[in-house]
XYZ file of N, CA and C in Angstrom:
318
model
N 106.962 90.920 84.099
C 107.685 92.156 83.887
C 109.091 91.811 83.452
N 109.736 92.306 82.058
C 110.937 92.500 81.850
C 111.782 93.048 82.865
N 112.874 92.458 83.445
C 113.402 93.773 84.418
C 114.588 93.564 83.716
N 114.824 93.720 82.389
C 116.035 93.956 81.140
C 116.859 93.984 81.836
N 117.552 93.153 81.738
C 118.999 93.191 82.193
C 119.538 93.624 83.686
N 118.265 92.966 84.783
C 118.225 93.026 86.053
C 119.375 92.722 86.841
N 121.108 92.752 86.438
C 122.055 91.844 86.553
C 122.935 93.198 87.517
N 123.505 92.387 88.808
C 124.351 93.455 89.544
C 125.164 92.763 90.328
N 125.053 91.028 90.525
C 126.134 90.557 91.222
C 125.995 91.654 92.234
N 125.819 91.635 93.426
C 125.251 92.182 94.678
C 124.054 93.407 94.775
N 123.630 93.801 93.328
C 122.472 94.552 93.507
C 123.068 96.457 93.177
N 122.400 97.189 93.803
C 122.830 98.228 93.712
C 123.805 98.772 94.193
N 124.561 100.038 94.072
C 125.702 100.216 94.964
C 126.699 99.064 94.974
N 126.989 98.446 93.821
C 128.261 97.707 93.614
C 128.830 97.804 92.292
N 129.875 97.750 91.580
C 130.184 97.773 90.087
C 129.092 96.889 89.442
N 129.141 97.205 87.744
C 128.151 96.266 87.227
C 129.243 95.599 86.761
N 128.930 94.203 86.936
C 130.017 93.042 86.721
C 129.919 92.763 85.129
N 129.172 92.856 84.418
C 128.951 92.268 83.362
C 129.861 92.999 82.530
N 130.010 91.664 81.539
C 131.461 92.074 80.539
C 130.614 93.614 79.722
N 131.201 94.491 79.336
C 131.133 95.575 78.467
C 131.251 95.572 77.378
N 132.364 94.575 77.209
C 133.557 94.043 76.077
C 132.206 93.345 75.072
N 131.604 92.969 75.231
C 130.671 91.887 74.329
C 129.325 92.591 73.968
N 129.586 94.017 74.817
C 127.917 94.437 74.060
C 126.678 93.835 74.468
N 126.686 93.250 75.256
C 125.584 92.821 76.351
C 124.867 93.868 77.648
N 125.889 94.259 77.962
C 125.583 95.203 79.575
C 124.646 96.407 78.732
N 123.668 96.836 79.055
C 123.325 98.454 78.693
C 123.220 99.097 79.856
N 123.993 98.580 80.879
C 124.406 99.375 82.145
C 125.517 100.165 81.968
N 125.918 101.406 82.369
C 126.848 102.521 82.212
C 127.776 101.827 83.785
N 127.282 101.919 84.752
C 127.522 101.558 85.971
C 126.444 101.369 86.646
N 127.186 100.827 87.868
C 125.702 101.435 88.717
C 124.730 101.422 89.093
N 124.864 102.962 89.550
C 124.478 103.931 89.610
C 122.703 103.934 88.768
N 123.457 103.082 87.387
C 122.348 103.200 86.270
C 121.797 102.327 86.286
N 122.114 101.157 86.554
C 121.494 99.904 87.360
C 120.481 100.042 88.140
N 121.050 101.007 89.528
C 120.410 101.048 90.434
C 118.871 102.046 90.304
N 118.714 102.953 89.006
C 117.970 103.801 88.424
C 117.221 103.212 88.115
N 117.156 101.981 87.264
C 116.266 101.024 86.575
C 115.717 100.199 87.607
N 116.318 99.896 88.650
C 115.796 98.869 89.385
C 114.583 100.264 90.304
N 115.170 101.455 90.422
C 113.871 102.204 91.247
C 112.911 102.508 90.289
N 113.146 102.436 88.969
C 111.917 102.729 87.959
C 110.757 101.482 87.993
N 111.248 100.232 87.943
C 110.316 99.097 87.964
C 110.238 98.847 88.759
N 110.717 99.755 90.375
C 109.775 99.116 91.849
C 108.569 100.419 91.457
N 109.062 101.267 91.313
C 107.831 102.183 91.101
C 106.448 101.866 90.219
N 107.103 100.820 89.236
C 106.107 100.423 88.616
C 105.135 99.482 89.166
N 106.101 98.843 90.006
C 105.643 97.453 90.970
C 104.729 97.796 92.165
N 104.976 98.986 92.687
C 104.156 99.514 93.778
C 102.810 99.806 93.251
N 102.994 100.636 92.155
C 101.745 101.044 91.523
C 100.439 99.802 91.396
N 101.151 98.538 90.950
C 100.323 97.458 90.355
C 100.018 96.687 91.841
N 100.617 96.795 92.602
C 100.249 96.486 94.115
C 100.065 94.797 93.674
N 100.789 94.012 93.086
C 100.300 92.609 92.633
C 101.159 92.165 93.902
N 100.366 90.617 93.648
C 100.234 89.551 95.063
C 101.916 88.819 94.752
N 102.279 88.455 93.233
C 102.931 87.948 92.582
C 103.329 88.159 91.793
N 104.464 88.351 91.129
C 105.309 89.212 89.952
C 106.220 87.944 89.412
N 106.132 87.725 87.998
C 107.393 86.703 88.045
C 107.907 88.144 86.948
N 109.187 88.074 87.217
C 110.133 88.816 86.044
C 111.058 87.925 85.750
N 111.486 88.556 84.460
C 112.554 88.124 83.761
C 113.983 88.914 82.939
N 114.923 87.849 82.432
C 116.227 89.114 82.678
C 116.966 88.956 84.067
N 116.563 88.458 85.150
C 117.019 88.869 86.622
C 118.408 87.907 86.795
N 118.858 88.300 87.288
C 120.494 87.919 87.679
C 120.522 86.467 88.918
N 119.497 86.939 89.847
C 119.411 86.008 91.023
C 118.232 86.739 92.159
N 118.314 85.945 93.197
C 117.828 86.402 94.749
C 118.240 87.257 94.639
N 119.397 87.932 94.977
C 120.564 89.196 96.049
C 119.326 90.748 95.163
N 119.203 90.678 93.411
C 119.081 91.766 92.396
C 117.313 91.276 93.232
N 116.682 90.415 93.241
C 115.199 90.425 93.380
C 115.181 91.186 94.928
N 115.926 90.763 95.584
C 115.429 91.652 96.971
C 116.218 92.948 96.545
N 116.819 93.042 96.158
C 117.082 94.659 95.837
C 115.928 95.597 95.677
N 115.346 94.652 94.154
C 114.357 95.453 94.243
C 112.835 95.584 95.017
N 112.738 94.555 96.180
C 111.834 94.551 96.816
C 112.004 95.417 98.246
N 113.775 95.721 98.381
C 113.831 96.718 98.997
C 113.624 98.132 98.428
N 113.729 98.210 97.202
C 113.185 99.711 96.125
C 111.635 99.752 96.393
N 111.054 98.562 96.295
C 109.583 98.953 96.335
C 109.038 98.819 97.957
N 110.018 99.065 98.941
C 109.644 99.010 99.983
C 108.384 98.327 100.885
N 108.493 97.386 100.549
C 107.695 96.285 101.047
C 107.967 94.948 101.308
N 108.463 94.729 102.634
C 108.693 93.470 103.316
C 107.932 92.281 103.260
N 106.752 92.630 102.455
C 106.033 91.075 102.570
C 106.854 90.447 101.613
N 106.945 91.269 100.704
C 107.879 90.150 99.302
C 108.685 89.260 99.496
N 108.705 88.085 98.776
C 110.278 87.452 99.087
C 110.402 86.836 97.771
N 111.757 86.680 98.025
C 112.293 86.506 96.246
C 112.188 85.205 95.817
N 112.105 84.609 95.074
C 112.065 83.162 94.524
C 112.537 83.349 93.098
N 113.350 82.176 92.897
C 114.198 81.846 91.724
C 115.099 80.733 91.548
N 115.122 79.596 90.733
C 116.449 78.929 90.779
C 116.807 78.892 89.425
N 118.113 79.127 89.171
C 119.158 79.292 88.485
C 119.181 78.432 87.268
N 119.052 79.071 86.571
C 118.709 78.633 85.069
C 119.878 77.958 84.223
N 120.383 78.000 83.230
C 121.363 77.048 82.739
C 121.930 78.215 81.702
N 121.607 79.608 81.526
C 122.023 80.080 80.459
C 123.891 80.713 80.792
N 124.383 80.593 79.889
C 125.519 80.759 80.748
C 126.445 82.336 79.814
N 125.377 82.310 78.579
C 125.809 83.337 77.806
C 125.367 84.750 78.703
N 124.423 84.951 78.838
C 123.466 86.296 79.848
C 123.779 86.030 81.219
N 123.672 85.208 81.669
C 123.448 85.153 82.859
C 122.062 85.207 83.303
N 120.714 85.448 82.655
C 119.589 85.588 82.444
C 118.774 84.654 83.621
N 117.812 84.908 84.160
C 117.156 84.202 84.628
C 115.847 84.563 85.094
N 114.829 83.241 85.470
C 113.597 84.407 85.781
C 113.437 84.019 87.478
N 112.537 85.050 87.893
C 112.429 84.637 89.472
C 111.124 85.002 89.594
N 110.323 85.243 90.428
C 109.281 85.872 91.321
C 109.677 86.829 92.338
N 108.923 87.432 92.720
C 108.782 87.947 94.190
C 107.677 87.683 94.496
N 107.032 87.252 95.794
C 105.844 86.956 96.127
C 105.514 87.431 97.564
N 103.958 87.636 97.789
C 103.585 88.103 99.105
C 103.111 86.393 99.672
N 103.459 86.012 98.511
C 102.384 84.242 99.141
C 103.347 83.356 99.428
N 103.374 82.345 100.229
C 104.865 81.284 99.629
C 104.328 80.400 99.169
N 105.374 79.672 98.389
C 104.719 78.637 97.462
C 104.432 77.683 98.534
N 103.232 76.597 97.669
C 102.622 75.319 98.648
C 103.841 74.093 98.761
N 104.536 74.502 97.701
C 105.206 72.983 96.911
C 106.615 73.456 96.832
N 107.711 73.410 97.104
C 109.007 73.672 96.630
C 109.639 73.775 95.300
N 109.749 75.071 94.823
C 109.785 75.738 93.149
C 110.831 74.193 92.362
N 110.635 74.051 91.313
C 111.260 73.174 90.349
C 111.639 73.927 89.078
N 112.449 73.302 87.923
C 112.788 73.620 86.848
C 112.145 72.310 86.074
N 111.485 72.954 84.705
C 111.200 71.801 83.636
C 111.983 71.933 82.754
């Protein structure tokens, strides 16, 4: 799942940090952030999946955000931090499973 521009530096209910200035953010605030992130838990509930990797995501803090939107505690977030430094972009999981092996980057 795209979660476009999943980026909130603490998630919902905080300013959207991302520069404006560069035409990157298609966040207004927010508020509007926080809209998108309840549209794709809604989507996420629906699909009831074991494992989700998305992409676009900011970090952990934005993945449990939205695993608190889709209200379900089994989830837990997984992700390590990618190298892009233009977006801030990154991909993560949420999972009901934990991994066997400790996540890596290739």
């Amino acid at each position: 799942i795209n979660a476009e521009y999943g980026n909130g530096n603490g998630g919902p209910s905080t300013r959207c940090p991302l520069d404006h200035t560069n035409g990157m953010c298609p966040w207004v605030d927010a508020a509007e952030l926080e809209e998108h992130l309840i549209a794709v838990a809604r989507d996420l509930k629906e699909v009831n999946a074991d494992i989700v990797n998305l992409v676009e995501v900011q970090d952990c803090v934005v993945l449990q955000c939205l695993i608190n939107a889709i209200g379900d505690s089994s989830y837990k977030p997984y992700l390590i931090k990618g190298t892009d430094t233009a977006t801030d972009q990154n991909v993560g999981i949420i999972s009901r499973i934990d991994p066997d092996v400790a996540l890596f980057r290739t």
